[in-house]
Short mmCIF file of C-alpha atoms in Angstrom, two decimals:
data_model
loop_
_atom_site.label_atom_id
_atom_site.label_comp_id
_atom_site.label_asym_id
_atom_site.label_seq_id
_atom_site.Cartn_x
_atom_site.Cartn_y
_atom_site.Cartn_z
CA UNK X 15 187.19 88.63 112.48
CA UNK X 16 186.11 85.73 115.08
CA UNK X 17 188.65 84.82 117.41
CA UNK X 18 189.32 81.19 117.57
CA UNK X 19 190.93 79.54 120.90
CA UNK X 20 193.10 76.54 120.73
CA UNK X 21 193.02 75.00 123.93
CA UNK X 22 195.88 73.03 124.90
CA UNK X 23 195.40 72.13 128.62
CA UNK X 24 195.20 68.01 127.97
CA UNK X 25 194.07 66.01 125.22
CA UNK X 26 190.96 65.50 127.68
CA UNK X 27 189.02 68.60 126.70
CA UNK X 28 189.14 67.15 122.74
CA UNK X 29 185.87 67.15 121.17
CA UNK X 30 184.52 64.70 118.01
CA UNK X 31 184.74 65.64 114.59
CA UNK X 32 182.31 65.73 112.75
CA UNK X 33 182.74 62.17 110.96
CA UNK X 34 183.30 61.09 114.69
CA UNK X 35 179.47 62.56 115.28
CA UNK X 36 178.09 61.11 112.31
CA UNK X 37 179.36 57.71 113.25
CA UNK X 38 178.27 57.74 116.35
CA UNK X 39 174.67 58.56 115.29
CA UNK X 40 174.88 55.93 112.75
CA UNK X 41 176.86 53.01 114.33
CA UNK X 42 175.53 50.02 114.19
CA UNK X 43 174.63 48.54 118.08
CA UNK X 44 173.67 45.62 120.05
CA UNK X 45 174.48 44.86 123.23
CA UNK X 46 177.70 44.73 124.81
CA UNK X 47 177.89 42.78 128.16
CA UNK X 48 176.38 40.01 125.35
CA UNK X 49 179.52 40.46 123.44
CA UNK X 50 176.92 41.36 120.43
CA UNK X 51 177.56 44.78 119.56
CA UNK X 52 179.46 44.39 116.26
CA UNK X 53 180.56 48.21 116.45
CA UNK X 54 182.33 47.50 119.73
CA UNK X 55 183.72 43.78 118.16
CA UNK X 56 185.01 45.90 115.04
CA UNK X 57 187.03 48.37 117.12
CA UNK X 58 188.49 45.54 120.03
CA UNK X 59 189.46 43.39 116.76
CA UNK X 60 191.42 46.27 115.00
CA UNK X 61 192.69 47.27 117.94
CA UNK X 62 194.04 43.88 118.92
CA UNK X 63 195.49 43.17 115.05
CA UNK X 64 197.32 46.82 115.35
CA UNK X 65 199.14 45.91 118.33
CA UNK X 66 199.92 42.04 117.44
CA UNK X 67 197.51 41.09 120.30
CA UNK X 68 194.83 37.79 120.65
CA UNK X 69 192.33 40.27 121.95
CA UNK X 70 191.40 43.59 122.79
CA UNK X 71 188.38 44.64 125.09
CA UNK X 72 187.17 48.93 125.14
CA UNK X 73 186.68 50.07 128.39
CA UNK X 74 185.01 53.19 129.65
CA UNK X 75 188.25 55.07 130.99
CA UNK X 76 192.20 54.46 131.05
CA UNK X 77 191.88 54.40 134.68
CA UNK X 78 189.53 51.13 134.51
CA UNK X 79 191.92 49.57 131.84
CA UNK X 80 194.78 50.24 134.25
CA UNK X 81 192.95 48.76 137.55
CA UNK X 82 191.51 45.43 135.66
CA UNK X 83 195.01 45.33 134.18
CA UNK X 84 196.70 45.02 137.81
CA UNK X 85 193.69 43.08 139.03
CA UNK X 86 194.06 40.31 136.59
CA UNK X 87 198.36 39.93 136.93
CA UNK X 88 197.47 40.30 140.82
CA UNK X 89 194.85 38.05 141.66
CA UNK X 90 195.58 37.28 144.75
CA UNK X 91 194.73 39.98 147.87
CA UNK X 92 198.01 41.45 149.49
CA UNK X 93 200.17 40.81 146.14
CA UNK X 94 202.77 43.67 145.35
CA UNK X 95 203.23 46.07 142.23
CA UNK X 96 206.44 47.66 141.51
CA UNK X 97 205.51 51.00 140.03
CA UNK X 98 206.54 54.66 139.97
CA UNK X 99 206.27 57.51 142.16
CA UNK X 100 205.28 59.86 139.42
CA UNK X 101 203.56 57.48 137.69
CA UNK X 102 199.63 58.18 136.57
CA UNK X 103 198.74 54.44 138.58
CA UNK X 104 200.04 55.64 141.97
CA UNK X 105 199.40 59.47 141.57
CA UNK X 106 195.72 59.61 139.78
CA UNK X 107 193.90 56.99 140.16
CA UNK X 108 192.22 57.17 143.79
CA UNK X 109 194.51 54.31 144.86
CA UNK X 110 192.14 52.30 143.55
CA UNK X 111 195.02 49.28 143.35
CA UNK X 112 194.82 49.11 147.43
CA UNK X 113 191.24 49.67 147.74
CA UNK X 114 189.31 47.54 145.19
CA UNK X 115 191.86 45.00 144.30
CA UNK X 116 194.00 44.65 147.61
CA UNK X 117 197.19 45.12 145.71
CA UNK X 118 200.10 46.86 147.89
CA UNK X 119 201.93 49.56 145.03
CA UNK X 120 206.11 49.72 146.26
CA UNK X 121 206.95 53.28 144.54
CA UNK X 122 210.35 53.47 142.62
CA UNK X 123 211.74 56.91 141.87
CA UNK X 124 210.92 58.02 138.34
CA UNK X 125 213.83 59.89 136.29
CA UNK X 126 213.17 62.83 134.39
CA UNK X 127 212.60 61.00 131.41
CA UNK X 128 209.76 58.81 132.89
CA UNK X 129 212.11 55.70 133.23
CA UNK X 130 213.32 53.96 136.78
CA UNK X 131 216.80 52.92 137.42
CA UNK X 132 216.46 49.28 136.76
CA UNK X 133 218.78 48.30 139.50
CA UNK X 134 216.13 49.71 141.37
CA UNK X 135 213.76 48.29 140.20
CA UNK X 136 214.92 44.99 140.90
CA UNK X 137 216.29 46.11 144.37
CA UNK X 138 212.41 46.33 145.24
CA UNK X 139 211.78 43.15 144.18
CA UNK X 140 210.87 40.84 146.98
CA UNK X 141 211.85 37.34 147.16
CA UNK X 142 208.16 35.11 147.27
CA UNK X 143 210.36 32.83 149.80
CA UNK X 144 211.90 35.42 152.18
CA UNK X 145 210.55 37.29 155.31
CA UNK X 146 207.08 36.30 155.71
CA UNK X 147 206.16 39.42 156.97
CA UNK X 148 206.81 41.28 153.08
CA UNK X 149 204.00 41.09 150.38
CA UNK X 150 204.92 38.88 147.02
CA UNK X 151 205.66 40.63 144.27
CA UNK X 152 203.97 39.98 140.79
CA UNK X 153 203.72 42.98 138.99
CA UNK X 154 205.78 45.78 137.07
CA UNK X 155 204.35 48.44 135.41
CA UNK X 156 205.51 51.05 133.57
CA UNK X 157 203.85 54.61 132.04
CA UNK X 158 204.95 54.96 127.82
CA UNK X 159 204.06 57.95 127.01
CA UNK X 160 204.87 59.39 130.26
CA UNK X 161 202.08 62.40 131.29
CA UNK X 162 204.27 63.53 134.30
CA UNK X 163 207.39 63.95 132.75
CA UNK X 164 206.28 66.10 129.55
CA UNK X 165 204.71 63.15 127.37
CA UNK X 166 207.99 61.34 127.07
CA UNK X 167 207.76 58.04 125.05
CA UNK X 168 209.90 55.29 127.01
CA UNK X 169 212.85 53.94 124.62
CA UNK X 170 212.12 50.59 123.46
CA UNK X 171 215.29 49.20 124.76
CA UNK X 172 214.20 50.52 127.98
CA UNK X 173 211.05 48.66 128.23
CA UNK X 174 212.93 45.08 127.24
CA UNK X 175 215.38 45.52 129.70
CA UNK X 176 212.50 45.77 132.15
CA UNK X 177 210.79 42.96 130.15
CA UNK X 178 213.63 40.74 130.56
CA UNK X 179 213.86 41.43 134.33
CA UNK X 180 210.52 40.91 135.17
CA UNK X 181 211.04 37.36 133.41
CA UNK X 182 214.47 36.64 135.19
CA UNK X 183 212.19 36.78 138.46
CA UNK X 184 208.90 35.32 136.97
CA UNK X 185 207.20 38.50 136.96
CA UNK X 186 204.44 40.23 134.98
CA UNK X 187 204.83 43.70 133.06
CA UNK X 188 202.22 45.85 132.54
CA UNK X 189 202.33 49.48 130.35
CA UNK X 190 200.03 51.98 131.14
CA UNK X 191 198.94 52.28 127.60
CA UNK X 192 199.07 48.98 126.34
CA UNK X 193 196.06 46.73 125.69
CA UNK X 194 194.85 44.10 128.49
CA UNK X 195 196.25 40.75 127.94
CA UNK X 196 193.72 38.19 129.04
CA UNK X 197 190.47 39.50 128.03
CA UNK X 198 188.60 36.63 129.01
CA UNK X 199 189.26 37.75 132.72
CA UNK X 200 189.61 41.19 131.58
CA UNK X 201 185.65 41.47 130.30
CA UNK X 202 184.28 39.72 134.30
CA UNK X 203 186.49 41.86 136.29
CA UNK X 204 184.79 45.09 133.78
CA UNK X 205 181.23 43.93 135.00
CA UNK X 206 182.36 43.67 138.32
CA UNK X 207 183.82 47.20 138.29
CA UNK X 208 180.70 48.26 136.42
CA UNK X 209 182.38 49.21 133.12
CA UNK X 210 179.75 46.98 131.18
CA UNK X 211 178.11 48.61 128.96
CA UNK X 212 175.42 47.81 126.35
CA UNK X 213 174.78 49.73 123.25
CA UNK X 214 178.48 51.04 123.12
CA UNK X 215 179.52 50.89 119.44
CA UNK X 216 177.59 54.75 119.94
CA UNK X 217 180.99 55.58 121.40
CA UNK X 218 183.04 52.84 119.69
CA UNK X 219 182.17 54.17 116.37
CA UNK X 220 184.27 57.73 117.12
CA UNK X 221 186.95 55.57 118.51
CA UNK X 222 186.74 53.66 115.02
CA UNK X 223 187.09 56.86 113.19
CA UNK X 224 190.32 58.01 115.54
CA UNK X 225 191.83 54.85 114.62
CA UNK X 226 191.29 55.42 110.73
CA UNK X 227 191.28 58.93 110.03
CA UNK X 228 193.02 60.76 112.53
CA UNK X 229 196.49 58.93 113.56
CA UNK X 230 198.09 60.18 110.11
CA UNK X 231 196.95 64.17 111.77
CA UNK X 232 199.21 63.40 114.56
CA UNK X 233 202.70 64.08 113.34
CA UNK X 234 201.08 67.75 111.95
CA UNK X 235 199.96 68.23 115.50
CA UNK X 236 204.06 67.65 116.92
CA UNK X 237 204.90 69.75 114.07
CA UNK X 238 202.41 72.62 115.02
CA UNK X 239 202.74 72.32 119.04
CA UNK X 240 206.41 72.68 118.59
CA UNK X 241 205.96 75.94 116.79
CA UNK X 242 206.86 79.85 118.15
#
């Protein structure tokens, strides 16, 4: 009998299905940076719609999503993003707040269930009109599902208690794992950051059939991991 490995080291070694393959080598394409591939339009629409959104836009990676997310909450150089130590952002991601976009990350310890203490969180706040010598603060951002901390999902409360601080100080909150707000600003800082691609409903389509096939497989898969 053939033996079959399951490999469970991250959902990064997945492979497509085979109705992800035959999309993808049937997917209707046009070019991107034009906003004219309709296979790309399809997914950034449904996308948008599922998570009561104006917009959506696909980028190549999660890191990109995450660094034009900060980019466009923090457009000015030297602004400051309140984030935490164990999050993906400030562990993963080549730092690449600081060294593309200029944005200074203040780390706040993360508890073992991915949340900060949100006194703490707004102890790190600084005040735009105090010391000049401290950079502004604009941003909080938050990890839901949290990789470091076992794939925890953050408790809803949670994150409006964090959304309601951040407006108390006139702040912005961004989830690593939420869709980009302003994707007018969103799709220039992409082709600035070279995530502009052209005929991508190729990989758009797969993400298509994720969307519509697969996400009723997940609760087998919690079911199964949790397993002896």
């Amino acid at each position: 009998m053939a033996t079959r490995t399951v490999d469970l080291r991250s959902d990064t070694v997945t492979k497509p299905t085979e109705a992800m393959r035959s999309a993808m080598a049937t997917a209707e394409v046009d070019d991107d940076v034009f906003g004219a591939d309709p296979t790309a339009v399809k997914l950034q629409s449904e996308v948008a719609k599922m998570m009561g959104k104006e917009a959506g836009l696909f980028v190549p990676s999660g890191t990109m999503g995450n660094l034009i997310s900060v980019l466009v909450h923090c457009d000015i150089r030297g602004s400051e993003v309140i984030l935490g130590n164990n999050s993906h952002i400030h562990i993963y991601e080549n730092g690449g707040i600081a060294t593309i976009g200029g944005v200074h990350p203040r780390p706040v310890k993360n508890n073992e269930d991915g949340t900060m203490d949100i006194d703490l969180i707004e102890d790190a706040i600084r005040d735009p009109g105090g010391e000049l010598v401290y950079p502004t603060t604009r941003l909080i951002c938050l990890e839901n599902s949290h990789g470091n901390t076992g794939g925890r999902c953050l408790p809803v409360e949670y994150i409006d208690r964090v959304g309601e601080l951040a407006k108390k100080h006139g702040l912005k909150l961004h989830i690593d794992g939420a869709r980009i707000f302003n994707a007018s600003v969103a799709r220039r800082l992409r082709k600035t950051l070279g995530g502009g691609m052209r005929q991508v409903g190729v990989i758009c389509a797969a993400a298509l059939v994720a969307l519509q096939e697969n996400l009723v497989k997940l609760e087998g898969d919690h079911k199964n991991a949790k397993r002896d």
